[in-house]
Amino acid sequence: MFIPTFLKHKNKFKSQIKVTLGALLCSSMLVSNANAWSEHSLITYPILNTMPEVAAQAPIKVETLAEFVTAEAHGLETLLATNEDWLRQNFPYYKPRPDALAFDAAGQDLLTSFIHAIRINPNARVNPYIQLLPGQDKQGRRRLDASEVAVFTHLDNYNSMTFVEVKSGDLVTPIEVLVSANDDPDNGLDIGLFADSNTDAGKLYGFGNQAFGNPALEYGTQAPFHMGFYHESSVLFRLAPFLRDTFPDFRVHMYKALSEYAFSTGHDYWGWRFMGWGLHYVGDIAQSYHSTLQPGVSTASSIWTNTKDMMGFPQAKIDAIQLLSNRHLVLEAFQAIVTKQAYENNDFSSALFKALTQETAVLEYTDNTFVEVFAKNSYDKSDKLADYLERWVPEQLVSDPSFEVDGSKEIKMIVQMIREQHGEAGMTNMTNLLAEFMLDHNANTRSYVRGILTHKP
Ligand SMILES: [Zn+2]
């Protein structure tokens, strides 16, 4: 019954499924603060600290973005033009940068021209700063207000983080720059960039309308830059071609090119900072909820849920949206709590830190690695992730669609609840699963960092 209807009303079906699948994706963004991993800096620092090519580097001089762009205007004009050509030729779903936004070395306002050319949020805070790790000393530096680092109206979740000011000419270590920059893309670089974002930049940038996520929510507009669906079934892509409108692969490629260019011209601060920006998306994609439409749910089931919705039975879809959102948050909350506890207890022998600090085999990074290896591994782990969540996390949090995890008191007690219901076996299994994801994050990070550093003079 489903197939003939689909064939008869193909176009109608397609537009409806866009709406319903869009709502499904939207769900993970409806929650107030769905990142892939909470505070990337905390999980990336232990990895970088075991890489002598990062951790043992001598301090470098801070430089503002305006200084870098002014000093390198001509080289950047060529680099960005070459990069744009490459993206147009090699990324089949790339949304070309409008020609009028090409970086112009002879222009008046070079900083704005650069920001437009790389199509980031013009309000993003690109001033130099350092995010301190828990317990790290301010060394007399001025503490920055969260609003000097992040663009959001609500900044409550930044309360526990400490940012300090650094100025042009100050000396900082590469690892400090890299760890801080790693969170920048979650602080506003990708906010408001779509035609329907109701921003000036969104109207200029050529990314079209936002394919999924909620354009009305401040945080939601970054979703298609931080999630990438590359490995869903072909039938799903045919029914919902908008699933292709995701851009982390483009970001990763562009920031790698910028980082290599900055290193090759002696602007090491921006070499590390751009590398950190690229690393953020490498981290995000390792989380299955950022690489997979519905972890643990088959394509057939996903389409059936949407079909029922179109036939006037929306409950299954409403439930699916709630569960998707709840599970995404559960994984993040579990990671955040376990990571913070390990830092607080100096428990660097935990499974989590072992996974983050062990020398992994380092894959040579190529132009396909992000999609074909990083995103694929994450997609392939999605069934196991869903299965573990169902087995080892209390039902209320992951299998009860009448329960809203976001903002609940239960989510803060997740570790305690796992222990109460599933004993140590529950905690061990969930911790080992998290460690598996962290091991991928570790290997991916090393691969991307080394991929850039092999070009460093
Ligand atoms: Zn992100």
PDB file of N, CA and C in Angstrom, residues 25 58 67-68 72 96 119 122 137 139 141 151 184 186 195 207 227 235 237 250-251 273 298 319 342 345 373 377:
ATOM      1  N   LEU A  25      14.930  15.851  12.338  1.00  0.00           N
ATOM      2  CA  LEU A  25      16.269  16.381  12.537  1.00  0.00           C
ATOM      3  C   LEU A  25      16.249  17.570  13.461  1.00  0.00           C
ATOM      4  N   ALA A  58      57.523  25.664  21.086  1.00  0.00           N
ATOM      5  CA  ALA A  58      57.830  26.923  21.790  1.00  0.00           C
ATOM      6  C   ALA A  58      56.651  27.890  21.672  1.00  0.00           C
ATOM      7  N   GLU A  67      45.345  41.830  11.627  1.00  0.00           N
ATOM      8  CA  GLU A  67      46.787  41.916  11.327  1.00  0.00           C
ATOM      9  C   GLU A  67      47.208  40.831  10.336  1.00  0.00           C
ATOM     10  N   PHE A  68      46.701  39.613  10.571  1.00  0.00           N
ATOM     11  CA  PHE A  68      47.045  38.497   9.684  1.00  0.00           C
ATOM     12  C   PHE A  68      46.542  38.758   8.262  1.00  0.00           C
ATOM     13  N   GLU A  72      48.819  39.454   4.845  1.00  0.00           N
ATOM     14  CA  GLU A  72      48.822  38.387   3.837  1.00  0.00           C
ATOM     15  C   GLU A  72      47.746  38.549   2.771  1.00  0.00           C
ATOM     16  N   PRO A  96      28.265  26.939  -3.806  1.00  0.00           N
ATOM     17  CA  PRO A  96      29.367  27.845  -4.154  1.00  0.00           C
ATOM     18  C   PRO A  96      29.264  29.195  -3.440  1.00  0.00           C
ATOM     19  N   ARG A 119      32.778  33.077   4.760  1.00  0.00           N
ATOM     20  CA  ARG A 119      31.371  32.925   5.134  1.00  0.00           C
ATOM     21  C   ARG A 119      31.155  32.464   6.574  1.00  0.00           C
ATOM     22  N   PRO A 122      29.575  37.365  10.893  1.00  0.00           N
ATOM     23  CA  PRO A 122      30.344  38.599  11.115  1.00  0.00           C
ATOM     24  C   PRO A 122      30.351  39.038  12.585  1.00  0.00           C
ATOM     25  N   ASP A 137      45.893  28.552  36.040  1.00  0.00           N
ATOM     26  CA  ASP A 137      46.023  29.899  36.590  1.00  0.00           C
ATOM     27  C   ASP A 137      45.823  30.985  35.518  1.00  0.00           C
ATOM     28  N   GLN A 139      47.338  33.772  35.382  1.00  0.00           N
ATOM     29  CA  GLN A 139      48.629  34.444  35.144  1.00  0.00           C
ATOM     30  C   GLN A 139      48.456  35.957  34.990  1.00  0.00           C
ATOM     31  N   ARG A 141      46.095  37.612  33.795  1.00  0.00           N
ATOM     32  CA  ARG A 141      45.350  38.093  32.626  1.00  0.00           C
ATOM     33  C   ARG A 141      43.907  38.438  32.994  1.00  0.00           C
ATOM     34  N   VAL A 151      28.496  34.400  21.096  1.00  0.00           N
ATOM     35  CA  VAL A 151      27.516  35.380  20.592  1.00  0.00           C
ATOM     36  C   VAL A 151      26.112  35.245  21.173  1.00  0.00           C
ATOM     37  N   ASP A 184      35.599  27.296  19.371  1.00  0.00           N
ATOM     38  CA  ASP A 184      35.095  28.484  18.671  1.00  0.00           C
ATOM     39  C   ASP A 184      33.873  28.210  17.790  1.00  0.00           C
ATOM     40  N   ASP A 186      31.450  26.347  18.190  1.00  0.00           N
ATOM     41  CA  ASP A 186      30.233  26.278  19.006  1.00  0.00           C
ATOM     42  C   ASP A 186      29.935  27.613  19.694  1.00  0.00           C
ATOM     43  N   ALA A 195      19.773  31.875   4.209  1.00  0.00           N
ATOM     44  CA  ALA A 195      18.917  32.916   3.627  1.00  0.00           C
ATOM     45  C   ALA A 195      17.708  33.208   4.508  1.00  0.00           C
ATOM     46  N   PHE A 207      24.147  30.087   1.034  1.00  0.00           N
ATOM     47  CA  PHE A 207      23.906  28.737   1.561  1.00  0.00           C
ATOM     48  C   PHE A 207      22.447  28.301   1.373  1.00  0.00           C
ATOM     49  N   MET A 227      26.590  18.938  11.676  1.00  0.00           N
ATOM     50  CA  MET A 227      26.140  17.572  11.437  1.00  0.00           C
ATOM     51  C   MET A 227      26.359  17.271   9.963  1.00  0.00           C
ATOM     52  N   VAL A 235      17.777   5.483  -0.732  1.00  0.00           N
ATOM     53  CA  VAL A 235      16.345   5.773  -0.791  1.00  0.00           C
ATOM     54  C   VAL A 235      16.010   6.991   0.078  1.00  0.00           C
ATOM     55  N   PHE A 237      18.060   9.467   0.770  1.00  0.00           N
ATOM     56  CA  PHE A 237      18.551  10.657   0.075  1.00  0.00           C
ATOM     57  C   PHE A 237      17.639  11.042  -1.093  1.00  0.00           C
ATOM     58  N   PHE A 250      33.069  20.934   4.192  1.00  0.00           N
ATOM     59  CA  PHE A 250      33.593  22.167   3.582  1.00  0.00           C
ATOM     60  C   PHE A 250      34.385  22.976   4.611  1.00  0.00           C
ATOM     61  N   ARG A 251      33.850  23.088   5.822  1.00  0.00           N
ATOM     62  CA  ARG A 251      34.556  23.832   6.865  1.00  0.00           C
ATOM     63  C   ARG A 251      35.923  23.208   7.143  1.00  0.00           C
ATOM     64  N   ARG A 273      45.181  28.444  15.309  1.00  0.00           N
ATOM     65  CA  ARG A 273      43.767  28.805  15.547  1.00  0.00           C
ATOM     66  C   ARG A 273      42.865  28.197  14.461  1.00  0.00           C
ATOM     67  N   SER A 298      15.995   1.683  11.476  1.00  0.00           N
ATOM     68  CA  SER A 298      16.230   1.352  10.071  1.00  0.00           C
ATOM     69  C   SER A 298      15.568   2.378   9.157  1.00  0.00           C
ATOM     70  N   ASP A 319       6.729  10.655  18.916  1.00  0.00           N
ATOM     71  CA  ASP A 319       7.527   9.838  19.843  1.00  0.00           C
ATOM     72  C   ASP A 319       8.972   9.708  19.367  1.00  0.00           C
ATOM     73  N   ALA A 342      36.366  13.082  36.039  1.00  0.00           N
ATOM     74  CA  ALA A 342      37.745  12.623  35.881  1.00  0.00           C
ATOM     75  C   ALA A 342      38.719  13.780  36.125  1.00  0.00           C
ATOM     76  N   ASN A 345      38.675  14.660  39.958  1.00  0.00           N
ATOM     77  CA  ASN A 345      39.355  13.663  40.789  1.00  0.00           C
ATOM     78  C   ASN A 345      40.778  13.380  40.325  1.00  0.00           C
ATOM     79  N   VAL A 373      36.113   8.184   6.247  1.00  0.00           N
ATOM     80  CA  VAL A 373      36.604   7.461   7.428  1.00  0.00           C
ATOM     81  C   VAL A 373      35.945   7.974   8.714  1.00  0.00           C
ATOM     82  N   ASN A 377      32.942   5.833  10.208  1.00  0.00           N
ATOM     83  CA  ASN A 377      33.105   5.110  11.481  1.00  0.00           C
ATOM     84  C   ASN A 377      32.002   5.476  12.463  1.00  0.00           C
TER      85      ASN A 377
END
